């Protein structure tokens, strides 16, 4: 069984929900560590086993750098000379910045029927949602459009139109 090199918790133990060290210091600036990961059916990160919404074990390849937003294992902000990991209580009185959350992974867009209580006055029945960041990721029955990054608005609109047509086809069958 593997142990986290920083908090010494057993990574594969189902009782381990989070790494204990929730603040990272990069170049004398304190940041809250990233808690984001793709929602898996088990509710745990596939790489380090933490529960969704908790802090990754240091070195997990899913953890995002709070300074630049890229993956912490390859961004270049974090190295042995400029990093320290701390409990939040240990940095009391210090300003602790929130992490940045740009896209470390490409968006996964889908067209899905908008729940009645969330529809706007326009009466739109369908919307485009990003599965990675949306609250609609549970019980999703929409049409997945793309796992690749959409580079232009015109390509996005083409994908949306295609997705809406597919959704309408499903409804008329």
mmCIF file of C-alpha atoms in Angstrom:
data_model
loop_
_atom_site.group_PDB
_atom_site.id
_atom_site.type_symbol
_atom_site.label_atom_id
_atom_site.label_comp_id
_atom_site.label_asym_id
_atom_site.label_seq_id
_atom_site.Cartn_x
_atom_site.Cartn_y
_atom_site.Cartn_z
ATOM 1 C CA UNK A 1 0.000 0.000 0.000
ATOM 2 C CA UNK A 2 1.222 3.489 -0.833
ATOM 3 C CA UNK A 3 1.475 6.370 1.595
ATOM 4 C CA UNK A 4 1.280 10.082 0.829
ATOM 5 C CA UNK A 5 4.810 11.461 1.151
ATOM 6 C CA UNK A 6 3.536 14.605 2.879
ATOM 7 C CA UNK A 7 0.668 13.647 5.210
ATOM 8 C CA UNK A 8 1.705 9.978 5.629
ATOM 9 C CA UNK A 9 -1.881 8.752 5.125
ATOM 10 C CA UNK A 10 -2.538 5.487 3.297
ATOM 11 C CA UNK A 11 -3.630 6.504 -0.233
ATOM 12 C CA UNK A 12 -5.621 3.372 -1.111
ATOM 13 C CA UNK A 13 -7.400 3.188 2.271
ATOM 14 C CA UNK A 14 -11.136 3.948 1.788
ATOM 15 C CA UNK A 15 -11.095 5.790 5.132
ATOM 16 C CA UNK A 16 -8.649 8.360 3.716
ATOM 17 C CA UNK A 17 -10.752 11.203 2.344
ATOM 18 C CA UNK A 18 -8.168 13.946 1.886
ATOM 19 C CA UNK A 19 -4.556 14.965 2.225
ATOM 20 C CA UNK A 20 -4.171 16.803 5.527
ATOM 21 C CA UNK A 21 -1.938 19.601 4.250
ATOM 22 C CA UNK A 22 -4.360 22.074 2.676
ATOM 23 C CA UNK A 23 -2.114 25.111 2.092
ATOM 24 C CA UNK A 24 0.821 25.335 -0.303
ATOM 25 C CA UNK A 25 3.451 28.064 -0.250
ATOM 26 C CA UNK A 26 4.947 28.921 -3.637
ATOM 27 C CA UNK A 27 7.605 31.665 -3.744
ATOM 28 C CA UNK A 28 6.575 33.067 -0.327
ATOM 29 C CA UNK A 29 2.872 33.266 -1.270
ATOM 30 C CA UNK A 30 0.339 30.993 0.455
ATOM 31 C CA UNK A 31 -2.433 29.350 -1.610
ATOM 32 C CA UNK A 32 -5.281 27.000 -0.808
ATOM 33 C CA UNK A 33 -4.592 23.718 -2.600
ATOM 34 C CA UNK A 34 -6.826 22.570 -5.454
ATOM 35 C CA UNK A 35 -9.815 20.380 -4.630
ATOM 36 C CA UNK A 36 -11.092 19.910 -8.190
ATOM 37 C CA UNK A 37 -11.242 16.587 -10.009
ATOM 38 C CA UNK A 38 -13.574 14.969 -12.503
ATOM 39 C CA UNK A 39 -16.593 13.469 -10.803
ATOM 40 C CA UNK A 40 -16.266 9.702 -10.987
ATOM 41 C CA UNK A 41 -19.101 7.281 -10.162
ATOM 42 C CA UNK A 42 -17.240 6.332 -6.983
ATOM 43 C CA UNK A 43 -16.997 10.002 -5.966
ATOM 44 C CA UNK A 44 -13.205 9.638 -5.615
ATOM 45 C CA UNK A 45 -10.215 10.819 -7.633
ATOM 46 C CA UNK A 46 -9.007 7.897 -9.743
ATOM 47 C CA UNK A 47 -5.372 8.876 -9.199
ATOM 48 C CA UNK A 48 -5.008 9.501 -5.465
ATOM 49 C CA UNK A 49 -8.321 8.286 -4.048
ATOM 50 C CA UNK A 50 -9.476 11.480 -2.325
ATOM 51 C CA UNK A 51 -13.180 12.285 -1.994
ATOM 52 C CA UNK A 52 -14.591 14.911 -4.399
ATOM 53 C CA UNK A 53 -14.103 18.399 -2.962
ATOM 54 C CA UNK A 54 -11.145 17.443 -0.754
ATOM 55 C CA UNK A 55 -7.408 18.164 -1.145
ATOM 56 C CA UNK A 56 -5.386 15.837 -3.411
ATOM 57 C CA UNK A 57 -2.363 13.977 -2.083
ATOM 58 C CA UNK A 58 0.716 15.934 -3.150
ATOM 59 C CA UNK A 59 2.057 14.660 -6.466
ATOM 60 C CA UNK A 60 -1.328 13.524 -7.815
ATOM 61 C CA UNK A 61 -1.312 14.227 -11.554
ATOM 62 C CA UNK A 62 -4.867 15.614 -11.394
ATOM 63 C CA UNK A 63 -4.052 18.376 -8.886
ATOM 64 C CA UNK A 64 -3.924 21.839 -10.411
ATOM 65 C CA UNK A 65 -1.311 24.415 -9.484
ATOM 66 C CA UNK A 66 -3.030 27.198 -7.520
ATOM 67 C CA UNK A 67 -0.637 29.780 -8.980
ATOM 68 C CA UNK A 68 -0.893 29.119 -12.737
ATOM 69 C CA UNK A 69 -3.789 26.647 -12.972
ATOM 70 C CA UNK A 70 -1.904 23.965 -14.899
ATOM 71 C CA UNK A 71 -1.171 20.497 -13.575
ATOM 72 C CA UNK A 72 1.022 20.847 -10.498
ATOM 73 C CA UNK A 73 3.363 17.988 -11.484
ATOM 74 C CA UNK A 74 4.474 19.709 -14.688
ATOM 75 C CA UNK A 75 3.819 23.440 -14.485
ATOM 76 C CA UNK A 76 7.231 24.592 -13.259
ATOM 77 C CA UNK A 77 5.882 26.741 -10.399
ATOM 78 C CA UNK A 78 6.455 23.960 -7.887
ATOM 79 C CA UNK A 79 9.932 22.645 -7.111
ATOM 80 C CA UNK A 80 11.847 21.548 -4.013
ATOM 81 C CA UNK A 81 13.402 25.001 -3.510
ATOM 82 C CA UNK A 82 10.266 27.136 -3.429
ATOM 83 C CA UNK A 83 7.479 24.986 -1.977
ATOM 84 C CA UNK A 84 6.154 24.257 1.481
ATOM 85 C CA UNK A 85 2.992 22.429 2.528
ATOM 86 C CA UNK A 86 1.126 23.469 5.677
ATOM 87 C CA UNK A 87 -2.037 22.989 7.698
ATOM 88 C CA UNK A 88 -4.342 26.008 7.369
ATOM 89 C CA UNK A 89 -4.041 26.538 11.143
ATOM 90 C CA UNK A 90 -0.246 26.835 10.793
ATOM 91 C CA UNK A 91 -0.495 29.929 8.589
ATOM 92 C CA UNK A 92 -3.010 31.810 10.723
ATOM 93 C CA UNK A 93 -2.667 35.533 10.185
ATOM 94 C CA UNK A 94 -1.187 35.100 6.696
ATOM 95 C CA UNK A 95 -3.130 35.970 3.560
ATOM 96 C CA UNK A 96 -3.994 32.704 1.796
ATOM 97 C CA UNK A 97 -4.988 33.144 -1.848
ATOM 98 C CA UNK A 98 -7.640 31.088 -3.592
ATOM 99 C CA UNK A 99 -6.391 28.801 -6.374
ATOM 100 C CA UNK A 100 -6.892 29.610 -10.046
ATOM 101 C CA UNK A 101 -9.053 27.180 -11.999
ATOM 102 C CA UNK A 102 -8.334 27.516 -15.703
ATOM 103 C CA UNK A 103 -8.742 24.421 -17.810
ATOM 104 C CA UNK A 104 -6.092 21.807 -17.179
ATOM 105 C CA UNK A 105 -8.268 19.465 -19.200
ATOM 106 C CA UNK A 106 -10.360 20.221 -22.310
ATOM 107 C CA UNK A 107 -14.052 20.954 -21.849
ATOM 108 C CA UNK A 108 -16.558 18.181 -22.414
ATOM 109 C CA UNK A 109 -19.673 19.851 -23.715
ATOM 110 C CA UNK A 110 -23.125 18.367 -24.001
ATOM 111 C CA UNK A 111 -26.606 19.448 -24.958
ATOM 112 C CA UNK A 112 -29.145 18.664 -22.304
ATOM 113 C CA UNK A 113 -32.716 19.570 -21.553
ATOM 114 C CA UNK A 114 -32.797 22.426 -19.061
ATOM 115 C CA UNK A 115 -34.794 21.588 -15.911
ATOM 116 C CA UNK A 116 -38.093 23.523 -15.805
ATOM 117 C CA UNK A 117 -37.139 25.434 -12.661
ATOM 118 C CA UNK A 118 -33.933 26.703 -14.321
ATOM 119 C CA UNK A 119 -35.343 27.807 -17.677
ATOM 120 C CA UNK A 120 -35.068 31.460 -18.596
ATOM 121 C CA UNK A 121 -37.901 33.648 -19.871
ATOM 122 C CA UNK A 122 -36.807 32.830 -23.428
ATOM 123 C CA UNK A 123 -38.328 29.362 -22.985
ATOM 124 C CA UNK A 124 -35.233 27.529 -24.219
ATOM 125 C CA UNK A 125 -35.625 23.793 -23.708
ATOM 126 C CA UNK A 126 -31.984 22.866 -24.278
ATOM 127 C CA UNK A 127 -28.669 24.263 -23.116
ATOM 128 C CA UNK A 128 -24.977 23.553 -23.576
ATOM 129 C CA UNK A 129 -23.187 22.523 -20.409
ATOM 130 C CA UNK A 130 -19.589 21.778 -19.580
ATOM 131 C CA UNK A 131 -19.622 18.424 -17.816
ATOM 132 C CA UNK A 132 -16.340 19.096 -16.047
ATOM 133 C CA UNK A 133 -17.577 22.140 -14.131
ATOM 134 C CA UNK A 134 -21.348 21.954 -14.297
ATOM 135 C CA UNK A 135 -23.841 20.917 -11.671
ATOM 136 C CA UNK A 136 -25.509 18.827 -14.368
ATOM 137 C CA UNK A 137 -22.871 16.064 -14.277
ATOM 138 C CA UNK A 138 -24.972 13.693 -12.191
ATOM 139 C CA UNK A 139 -27.587 11.604 -13.950
ATOM 140 C CA UNK A 140 -26.745 13.167 -17.279
ATOM 141 C CA UNK A 141 -28.749 12.003 -20.261
ATOM 142 C CA UNK A 142 -27.599 14.650 -22.731
ATOM 143 C CA UNK A 143 -25.715 14.287 -25.987
ATOM 144 C CA UNK A 144 -21.941 14.635 -25.577
ATOM 145 C CA UNK A 145 -20.619 16.930 -28.281
ATOM 146 C CA UNK A 146 -16.877 17.063 -27.933
ATOM 147 C CA UNK A 147 -14.021 16.040 -25.675
ATOM 148 C CA UNK A 148 -11.655 18.357 -27.548
ATOM 149 C CA UNK A 149 -11.258 22.056 -26.900
ATOM 150 C CA UNK A 150 -13.605 24.179 -29.020
ATOM 151 C CA UNK A 151 -11.394 26.827 -30.613
ATOM 152 C CA UNK A 152 -13.924 29.206 -32.122
ATOM 153 C CA UNK A 153 -17.461 30.401 -31.518
ATOM 154 C CA UNK A 154 -18.527 29.270 -34.996
ATOM 155 C CA UNK A 155 -17.390 25.700 -34.313
ATOM 156 C CA UNK A 156 -19.168 25.821 -30.973
ATOM 157 C CA UNK A 157 -22.398 27.011 -32.612
ATOM 158 C CA UNK A 158 -22.179 24.251 -35.232
ATOM 159 C CA UNK A 159 -21.751 21.718 -32.445
ATOM 160 C CA UNK A 160 -24.684 23.192 -30.517
ATOM 161 C CA UNK A 161 -26.959 23.059 -33.564
ATOM 162 C CA UNK A 162 -25.931 19.476 -34.249
ATOM 163 C CA UNK A 163 -26.553 18.522 -30.618
ATOM 164 C CA UNK A 164 -29.977 20.142 -30.547
ATOM 165 C CA UNK A 165 -30.949 18.357 -33.776
ATOM 166 C CA UNK A 166 -29.842 15.037 -32.260
ATOM 167 C CA UNK A 167 -31.815 15.753 -29.079
ATOM 168 C CA UNK A 168 -34.931 16.614 -31.113
ATOM 169 C CA UNK A 169 -34.529 13.395 -33.131
ATOM 170 C CA UNK A 170 -34.524 11.428 -29.888
ATOM 171 C CA UNK A 171 -37.716 13.155 -28.751
ATOM 172 C CA UNK A 172 -39.598 12.527 -32.002
ATOM 173 C CA UNK A 173 -38.764 8.823 -32.179
#
